[in-house]
PDB file of C-alpha atoms in Angstrom:
ATOM      1  CA  MET C   1      63.469  75.808  65.096  1.00 69.00           C
ATOM      2  CA  SER C   2      63.174  72.602  67.237  1.00 80.00           C
ATOM      3  CA  TRP C   3      61.333  72.254  70.375  1.00 83.00           C
ATOM      4  CA  GLY C   4      64.744  70.760  71.985  1.00 83.00           C
ATOM      5  CA  LEU C   5      66.627  74.251  70.802  1.00 87.00           C
ATOM      6  CA  VAL C   6      63.913  76.430  72.346  1.00 90.00           C
ATOM      7  CA  SER C   7      63.576  74.534  75.833  1.00 89.00           C
ATOM      8  CA  GLY C   8      67.276  74.492  75.699  1.00 87.00           C
ATOM      9  CA  VAL C   9      67.676  78.468  75.057  1.00 90.00           C
ATOM     10  CA  LEU C  10      65.015  79.017  77.584  1.00 90.00           C
ATOM     11  CA  GLY C  11      66.823  76.918  80.146  1.00 87.00           C
ATOM     12  CA  PHE C  12      70.039  79.032  79.517  1.00 87.00           C
ATOM     13  CA  ALA C  13      68.230  82.145  79.484  1.00 88.00           C
ATOM     14  CA  VAL C  14      67.069  81.440  83.060  1.00 85.00           C
ATOM     15  CA  VAL C  15      70.702  80.718  84.091  1.00 81.00           C
ATOM     16  CA  GLY C  16      71.799  83.879  82.472  1.00 80.00           C
ATOM     17  CA  PHE C  17      68.977  86.198  83.721  1.00 82.00           C
ATOM     18  CA  ASP C  18      70.409  89.686  83.937  1.00 78.00           C
ATOM     19  CA  PRO C  19      68.927  92.107  86.279  1.00 74.00           C
ATOM     20  CA  PHE C  20      71.515  94.627  86.081  1.00 78.00           C
ATOM     21  CA  SER C  21      70.647  96.425  82.481  1.00 82.00           C
ATOM     22  CA  VAL C  22      67.502  97.558  83.928  1.00 77.00           C
ATOM     23  CA  LEU C  23      69.381  99.377  86.900  1.00 76.00           C
ATOM     24  CA  ILE C  24      71.865 100.675  84.258  1.00 81.00           C
ATOM     25  CA  LEU C  25      68.766 102.098  82.553  1.00 80.00           C
ATOM     26  CA  ALA C  26      67.183 103.592  85.795  1.00 75.00           C
ATOM     27  CA  ALA C  27      70.547 105.321  86.772  1.00 74.00           C
ATOM     28  CA  ALA C  28      70.889 106.672  83.196  1.00 79.00           C
ATOM     29  CA  LEU C  29      67.156 107.877  83.442  1.00 73.00           C
ATOM     30  CA  GLY C  30      67.977 109.595  86.658  1.00 68.00           C
ATOM     31  CA  ALA C  31      71.044 111.077  85.655  1.00 71.00           C
ATOM     32  CA  GLY C  32      68.987 112.827  82.674  1.00 74.00           C
ATOM     33  CA  ALA C  33      69.259 110.532  79.745  1.00 78.00           C
ATOM     34  CA  ARG C  34      66.555 110.682  77.232  1.00 82.00           C
ATOM     35  CA  ARG C  35      64.297 108.263  76.003  1.00 82.00           C
ATOM     36  CA  ARG C  36      66.208 107.762  72.667  1.00 86.00           C
ATOM     37  CA  ALA C  37      69.524 107.262  74.340  1.00 87.00           C
ATOM     38  CA  LEU C  38      67.988 104.725  76.735  1.00 87.00           C
ATOM     39  CA  VAL C  39      66.580 102.833  73.702  1.00 89.00           C
ATOM     40  CA  ALA C  40      70.027 103.072  72.148  1.00 91.00           C
ATOM     41  CA  PHE C  41      71.398 101.126  74.762  1.00 92.00           C
ATOM     42  CA  ALA C  42      69.025  98.450  74.744  1.00 91.00           C
ATOM     43  CA  VAL C  43      69.384  98.297  70.791  1.00 92.00           C
ATOM     44  CA  GLY C  44      73.146  98.045  71.264  1.00 93.00           C
ATOM     45  CA  THR C  45      73.045  95.216  73.722  1.00 93.00           C
ATOM     46  CA  LEU C  46      70.681  93.337  71.616  1.00 94.00           C
ATOM     47  CA  LEU C  47      72.752  93.639  68.528  1.00 94.00           C
ATOM     48  CA  ALA C  48      76.009  93.032  70.281  1.00 93.00           C
ATOM     49  CA  THR C  49      74.301  89.705  71.801  1.00 92.00           C
ATOM     50  CA  VAL C  50      72.779  88.271  68.866  1.00 93.00           C
ATOM     51  CA  VAL C  51      75.628  89.266  66.303  1.00 93.00           C
ATOM     52  CA  LEU C  52      78.388  88.072  68.587  1.00 90.00           C
ATOM     53  CA  GLY C  53      76.691  84.712  69.559  1.00 88.00           C
ATOM     54  CA  THR C  54      75.896  84.072  65.827  1.00 89.00           C
ATOM     55  CA  VAL C  55      79.649  84.628  64.932  1.00 87.00           C
ATOM     56  CA  LEU C  56      80.987  82.628  67.643  1.00 85.00           C
ATOM     57  CA  GLY C  57      78.406  79.831  66.948  1.00 82.00           C
ATOM     58  CA  ARG C  58      79.208  79.578  63.254  1.00 79.00           C
ATOM     59  CA  SER C  59      82.944  79.481  64.037  1.00 77.00           C
ATOM     60  CA  VAL C  60      82.871  76.764  66.228  1.00 69.00           C
ATOM     61  CA  HIS C  61      80.041  74.879  64.296  1.00 62.00           C
ATOM     62  CA  HIS C  62      82.156  72.236  62.840  1.00 60.00           C
ATOM     63  CA  LEU C  63      84.246  71.867  65.884  1.00 61.00           C
ATOM     64  CA  THR C  64      81.230  71.349  68.167  1.00 55.00           C
ATOM     65  CA  GLY C  65      79.534  68.981  65.619  1.00 57.00           C
ATOM     66  CA  TYR C  66      82.911  66.969  65.627  1.00 58.00           C
ATOM     67  CA  LEU C  67      83.222  66.708  69.361  1.00 56.00           C
ATOM     68  CA  LEU C  68      79.444  66.075  69.860  1.00 55.00           C
ATOM     69  CA  HIS C  69      79.591  62.981  67.612  1.00 56.00           C
ATOM     70  CA  GLU C  70      83.218  61.944  68.553  1.00 53.00           C
ATOM     71  CA  VAL C  71      82.251  61.987  72.495  1.00 53.00           C
ATOM     72  CA  ARG C  72      80.425  58.387  72.153  1.00 53.00           C
ATOM     73  CA  HIS C  73      83.970  57.177  71.562  1.00 57.00           C
ATOM     74  CA  VAL C  74      85.747  58.935  74.447  1.00 57.00           C
ATOM     75  CA  PRO C  75      87.092  56.680  77.078  1.00 66.00           C
ATOM     76  CA  GLY C  76      84.889  56.629  80.094  1.00 72.00           C
ATOM     77  CA  GLY C  77      87.564  57.451  82.488  1.00 77.00           C
ATOM     78  CA  TRP C  78      88.071  60.684  80.469  1.00 74.00           C
ATOM     79  CA  ARG C  79      84.510  61.658  80.268  1.00 73.00           C
ATOM     80  CA  LEU C  80      84.242  60.996  84.180  1.00 79.00           C
ATOM     81  CA  ALA C  81      86.830  63.443  84.631  1.00 83.00           C
ATOM     82  CA  VAL C  82      85.284  66.098  82.494  1.00 76.00           C
ATOM     83  CA  GLU C  83      82.068  65.791  84.035  1.00 78.00           C
ATOM     84  CA  LEU C  84      83.352  65.909  87.462  1.00 84.00           C
ATOM     85  CA  VAL C  85      85.270  68.991  86.649  1.00 85.00           C
ATOM     86  CA  VAL C  86      82.220  70.603  85.147  1.00 77.00           C
ATOM     87  CA  ALA C  87      79.966  69.471  88.174  1.00 81.00           C
ATOM     88  CA  ALA C  88      82.469  71.086  90.617  1.00 86.00           C
ATOM     89  CA  ALA C  89      82.619  74.279  88.711  1.00 82.00           C
ATOM     90  CA  LEU C  90      78.827  74.458  88.400  1.00 75.00           C
ATOM     91  CA  ALA C  91      78.463  73.843  92.210  1.00 83.00           C
ATOM     92  CA  GLY C  92      81.117  76.428  93.030  1.00 84.00           C
ATOM     93  CA  TRP C  93      79.163  78.871  90.757  1.00 73.00           C
ATOM     94  CA  ALA C  94      75.820  78.132  92.331  1.00 75.00           C
ATOM     95  CA  ALA C  95      77.202  78.334  95.867  1.00 83.00           C
ATOM     96  CA  HIS C  96      79.013  81.778  95.029  1.00 78.00           C
ATOM     97  CA  ARG C  97      75.466  82.913  93.867  1.00 70.00           C
ATOM     98  CA  TRP C  98      73.739  81.571  97.164  1.00 76.00           C
ATOM     99  CA  ALA C  99      76.360  83.283  99.257  1.00 78.00           C
ATOM    100  CA  SER C 100      75.998  86.478  97.686  1.00 71.00           C
ATOM    101  CA  ARG C 101      72.358  86.642  97.160  1.00 65.00           C
ATOM    102  CA  ASP C 102      71.860  89.342  99.890  1.00 60.00           C
ATOM    103  CA  ARG C 103      75.099  91.437  98.765  1.00 59.00           C
ATOM    104  CA  PRO C 104      74.104  94.842  97.478  1.00 51.00           C
ATOM    105  CA  ARG C 105      75.015  94.994  93.789  1.00 50.00           C
ATOM    106  CA  ASP C 106      76.636  97.978  92.279  1.00 48.00           C
ATOM    107  CA  PRO C 107      75.834  97.867  88.637  1.00 48.00           C
ATOM    108  CA  THR C 108      78.431  99.303  86.043  1.00 46.00           C
ATOM    109  CA  SER C 109      77.846 103.091  86.364  1.00 48.00           C
ATOM    110  CA  PRO C 110      76.291 104.958  83.402  1.00 45.00           C
ATOM    111  CA  PRO C 111      78.704 106.565  81.197  1.00 44.00           C
ATOM    112  CA  LYS C 112      79.319 110.301  81.906  1.00 49.00           C
ATOM    113  CA  GLY C 113      78.334 110.911  78.406  1.00 52.00           C
ATOM    114  CA  LEU C 114      74.397 110.408  78.194  1.00 69.00           C
ATOM    115  CA  SER C 115      74.137 110.984  74.390  1.00 82.00           C
ATOM    116  CA  ALA C 116      72.161 108.337  72.188  1.00 84.00           C
ATOM    117  CA  ARG C 117      75.699 107.530  70.350  1.00 86.00           C
ATOM    118  CA  ALA C 118      77.412 107.342  73.898  1.00 86.00           C
ATOM    119  CA  LEU C 119      74.912 104.737  75.250  1.00 88.00           C
ATOM    120  CA  LEU C 120      74.792 102.926  72.177  1.00 89.00           C
ATOM    121  CA  VAL C 121      78.464 102.267  72.458  1.00 89.00           C
ATOM    122  CA  ALA C 122      77.835 101.430  76.037  1.00 88.00           C
ATOM    123  CA  GLY C 123      75.258  98.897  74.949  1.00 88.00           C
ATOM    124  CA  VAL C 124      77.300  97.126  72.560  1.00 91.00           C
ATOM    125  CA  LEU C 125      80.146  96.809  75.221  1.00 89.00           C
ATOM    126  CA  TRP C 126      77.539  95.463  77.752  1.00 88.00           C
ATOM    127  CA  GLY C 127      76.593  93.049  75.104  1.00 87.00           C
ATOM    128  CA  LEU C 128      80.048  91.963  74.402  1.00 87.00           C
ATOM    129  CA  ALA C 129      80.699  91.345  78.176  1.00 83.00           C
ATOM    130  CA  GLY C 130      77.969  88.513  77.972  1.00 80.00           C
ATOM    131  CA  VAL C 131      80.942  86.071  77.074  1.00 79.00           C
ATOM    132  CA  SER C 132      81.664  86.007  80.657  1.00 75.00           C
ATOM    133  CA  ASP C 133      78.118  84.688  81.354  1.00 80.00           C
ATOM    134  CA  PRO C 134      77.910  80.952  81.302  1.00 80.00           C
ATOM    135  CA  GLY C 135      74.169  80.993  80.514  1.00 83.00           C
ATOM    136  CA  TYR C 136      75.083  83.018  77.181  1.00 88.00           C
ATOM    137  CA  VAL C 137      77.825  80.876  76.321  1.00 84.00           C
ATOM    138  CA  GLY C 138      75.835  77.765  76.879  1.00 85.00           C
ATOM    139  CA  ALA C 139      73.063  79.353  74.699  1.00 89.00           C
ATOM    140  CA  VAL C 140      75.705  79.911  71.863  1.00 88.00           C
ATOM    141  CA  LEU C 141      77.317  76.386  72.050  1.00 84.00           C
ATOM    142  CA  LEU C 142      73.798  74.986  71.727  1.00 86.00           C
ATOM    143  CA  THR C 143      72.792  77.104  68.821  1.00 88.00           C
ATOM    144  CA  ALA C 144      76.158  76.144  67.192  1.00 82.00           C
ATOM    145  CA  ARG C 145      74.775  72.937  66.305  1.00 79.00           C
ATOM    146  CA  GLU C 146      72.371  74.606  63.845  1.00 82.00           C
ATOM    147  CA  ASP C 147      73.190  74.795  60.380  1.00 80.00           C
ATOM    148  CA  SER C 148      71.054  77.978  59.468  1.00 86.00           C
ATOM    149  CA  HIS C 149      72.130  81.350  60.428  1.00 86.00           C
ATOM    150  CA  LEU C 150      68.574  82.553  60.876  1.00 91.00           C
ATOM    151  CA  VAL C 151      67.817  79.714  63.203  1.00 91.00           C
ATOM    152  CA  MET C 152      71.016  80.576  65.307  1.00 91.00           C
ATOM    153  CA  ALA C 153      70.059  84.309  65.419  1.00 92.00           C
ATOM    154  CA  GLY C 154      66.530  83.608  66.361  1.00 93.00           C
ATOM    155  CA  ALA C 155      67.343  81.367  69.122  1.00 93.00           C
ATOM    156  CA  LEU C 156      69.717  84.113  70.633  1.00 94.00           C
ATOM    157  CA  LEU C 157      67.052  86.524  70.228  1.00 94.00           C
ATOM    158  CA  LEU C 158      64.942  84.260  72.222  1.00 94.00           C
ATOM    159  CA  TRP C 159      67.451  84.074  74.856  1.00 93.00           C
ATOM    160  CA  PHE C 160      67.910  87.868  74.801  1.00 94.00           C
ATOM    161  CA  LEU C 161      64.283  88.505  75.268  1.00 93.00           C
ATOM    162  CA  VAL C 162      64.105  86.246  78.285  1.00 92.00           C
ATOM    163  CA  ALA C 163      67.479  86.688  79.979  1.00 90.00           C
ATOM    164  CA  GLN C 164      67.158  90.594  79.564  1.00 90.00           C
ATOM    165  CA  SER C 165      63.202  90.856  79.993  1.00 86.00           C
ATOM    166  CA  PRO C 166      63.484  93.381  82.723  1.00 84.00           C
ATOM    167  CA  MET C 167      65.415  95.649  80.268  1.00 87.00           C
ATOM    168  CA  VAL C 168      62.931  94.814  77.319  1.00 87.00           C
ATOM    169  CA  VAL C 169      59.919  95.603  79.588  1.00 84.00           C
ATOM    170  CA  THR C 170      61.339  98.733  80.863  1.00 83.00           C
ATOM    171  CA  VAL C 171      62.282  99.988  77.391  1.00 84.00           C
ATOM    172  CA  ALA C 172      58.907  99.082  76.189  1.00 81.00           C
ATOM    173  CA  ALA C 173      57.360 101.239  79.049  1.00 79.00           C
ATOM    174  CA  LEU C 174      59.553 104.100  78.270  1.00 76.00           C
ATOM    175  CA  ALA C 175      57.311 104.633  75.349  1.00 64.00           C
ATOM    176  CA  ALA C 176      54.765 105.878  77.776  1.00 64.00           C
ATOM    177  CA  GLY C 177      56.780 108.947  79.015  1.00 63.00           C
ATOM    178  CA  ARG C 178      60.154 109.487  80.408  1.00 52.00           C
ATOM    179  CA  ASP C 179      58.538 110.533  83.964  1.00 55.00           C
ATOM    180  CA  SER C 180      55.606 108.399  83.733  1.00 59.00           C
ATOM    181  CA  PRO C 181      54.066 106.338  86.458  1.00 64.00           C
ATOM    182  CA  ALA C 182      54.335 103.413  84.206  1.00 58.00           C
ATOM    183  CA  VAL C 183      57.859 103.420  84.118  1.00 60.00           C
ATOM    184  CA  THR C 184      58.464 103.961  87.770  1.00 63.00           C
ATOM    185  CA  ARG C 185      56.192 100.867  88.181  1.00 66.00           C
ATOM    186  CA  VAL C 186      57.694  98.781  85.548  1.00 60.00           C
ATOM    187  CA  VAL C 187      61.605  99.649  87.203  1.00 61.00           C
ATOM    188  CA  ALA C 188      60.068  98.461  90.571  1.00 65.00           C
ATOM    189  CA  GLY C 189      58.419  95.504  89.472  1.00 66.00           C
ATOM    190  CA  THR C 190      61.282  94.268  87.608  1.00 59.00           C
ATOM    191  CA  GLN C 191      63.568  94.814  90.610  1.00 59.00           C
ATOM    192  CA  ARG C 192      61.114  92.732  92.556  1.00 66.00           C
ATOM    193  CA  LEU C 193      61.026  90.054  90.112  1.00 63.00           C
ATOM    194  CA  VAL C 194      65.015  89.945  89.774  1.00 60.00           C
ATOM    195  CA  GLY C 195      64.636  89.063  93.624  1.00 64.00           C
ATOM    196  CA  ALA C 196      62.432  86.279  93.129  1.00 67.00           C
ATOM    197  CA  LEU C 197      64.288  84.797  90.041  1.00 64.00           C
ATOM    198  CA  ARG C 198      67.493  84.683  91.211  1.00 69.00           C
ATOM    199  CA  PRO C 199      66.954  81.690  93.403  1.00 78.00           C
ATOM    200  CA  VAL C 200      65.405  79.791  90.500  1.00 73.00           C
ATOM    201  CA  ALA C 201      68.375  80.422  88.370  1.00 70.00           C
ATOM    202  CA  THR C 202      70.795  79.301  91.377  1.00 76.00           C
ATOM    203  CA  ALA C 203      68.521  76.388  91.702  1.00 80.00           C
ATOM    204  CA  VAL C 204      68.962  75.326  88.094  1.00 75.00           C
ATOM    205  CA  VAL C 205      72.653  75.557  88.387  1.00 74.00           C
ATOM    206  CA  ALA C 206      72.836  73.268  91.501  1.00 82.00           C
ATOM    207  CA  LEU C 207      70.638  70.774  89.803  1.00 84.00           C
ATOM    208  CA  ALA C 208      72.877  70.539  86.732  1.00 79.00           C
ATOM    209  CA  ALA C 209      75.713  70.229  89.108  1.00 81.00           C
ATOM    210  CA  LEU C 210      74.041  67.469  90.857  1.00 88.00           C
ATOM    211  CA  ALA C 211      72.943  65.718  87.619  1.00 85.00           C
ATOM    212  CA  LEU C 212      76.602  65.652  86.395  1.00 83.00           C
ATOM    213  CA  LEU C 213      77.861  64.238  89.876  1.00 88.00           C
ATOM    214  CA  ALA C 214      75.140  61.515  89.707  1.00 88.00           C
ATOM    215  CA  ASP C 215      76.073  60.563  86.313  1.00 85.00           C
ATOM    216  CA  GLY C 216      79.546  60.162  87.454  1.00 84.00           C
ATOM    217  CA  VAL C 217      78.587  58.088  90.472  1.00 88.00           C
ATOM    218  CA  THR C 218      76.529  55.924  88.059  1.00 89.00           C
ATOM    219  CA  TYR C 219      79.350  55.036  85.921  1.00 85.00           C
ATOM    220  CA  VAL C 220      81.752  54.469  88.983  1.00 86.00           C
ATOM    221  CA  VAL C 221      79.282  52.050  90.378  1.00 87.00           C
ATOM    222  CA  SER C 222      77.911  50.107  87.248  1.00 87.00           C
ATOM    223  CA  GLY C 223      80.214  51.156  84.402  1.00 82.00           C
ATOM    224  CA  ARG C 224      77.641  53.060  82.546  1.00 81.00           C
ATOM    225  CA  PHE C 225      76.648  56.586  82.375  1.00 78.00           C
ATOM    226  CA  ALA C 226      73.041  57.314  82.867  1.00 76.00           C
ATOM    227  CA  LEU C 227      73.088  60.550  80.922  1.00 70.00           C
ATOM    228  CA  PRO C 228      73.390  60.147  76.999  1.00 61.00           C
ATOM    229  CA  PRO C 229      76.422  61.755  75.322  1.00 55.00           C
ATOM    230  CA  HIS C 230      73.981  64.351  73.398  1.00 48.00           C
TER     231      HIS C 230
END
């Protein structure tokens, strides 16, 4: 696994940082779910994230490689249009994140059935919902350039451990006991961490939009792009 892949995946993990999984765990814990069921939710989310990403990445591997190669030959006007559209989308997303930074979040309610099987299914569905997360999609497309299934799966596992770090830490803390002070401290700590990292993720998205916009302006002024095709 190259350093470029690792750094790219880590960047997308920051963008896709998910604070809501741990809130779902906290809600399920408060509703009486057992530790086994909570661990099942986390395992389901992990499996869905890695397996889905690997399958999607493999399915678009050849197409992605072709596009990344042929982008050198795309007319400048077409590339400029694509960059401006992507920059506008990223800027809009960053603006939405900033505008809703103080809005109270209502995470998906835990399922009525709190058995391990029910929460495993809920975790799989929660993981599959990752296709709506630009950070996850970006990581999948990045890993799609790799030839090895193991490298792709390993990179997506790294993405999961960082993007879902609040849930990972909470599940690890559950080993100390369902009602232990350690779990309470971890949940409270991850909620504070979420509040601190949300502006960072928003800033990363905004910087990406500015970089693409600057690249487009450079092309308009000089006739050449500042950013390499890949």
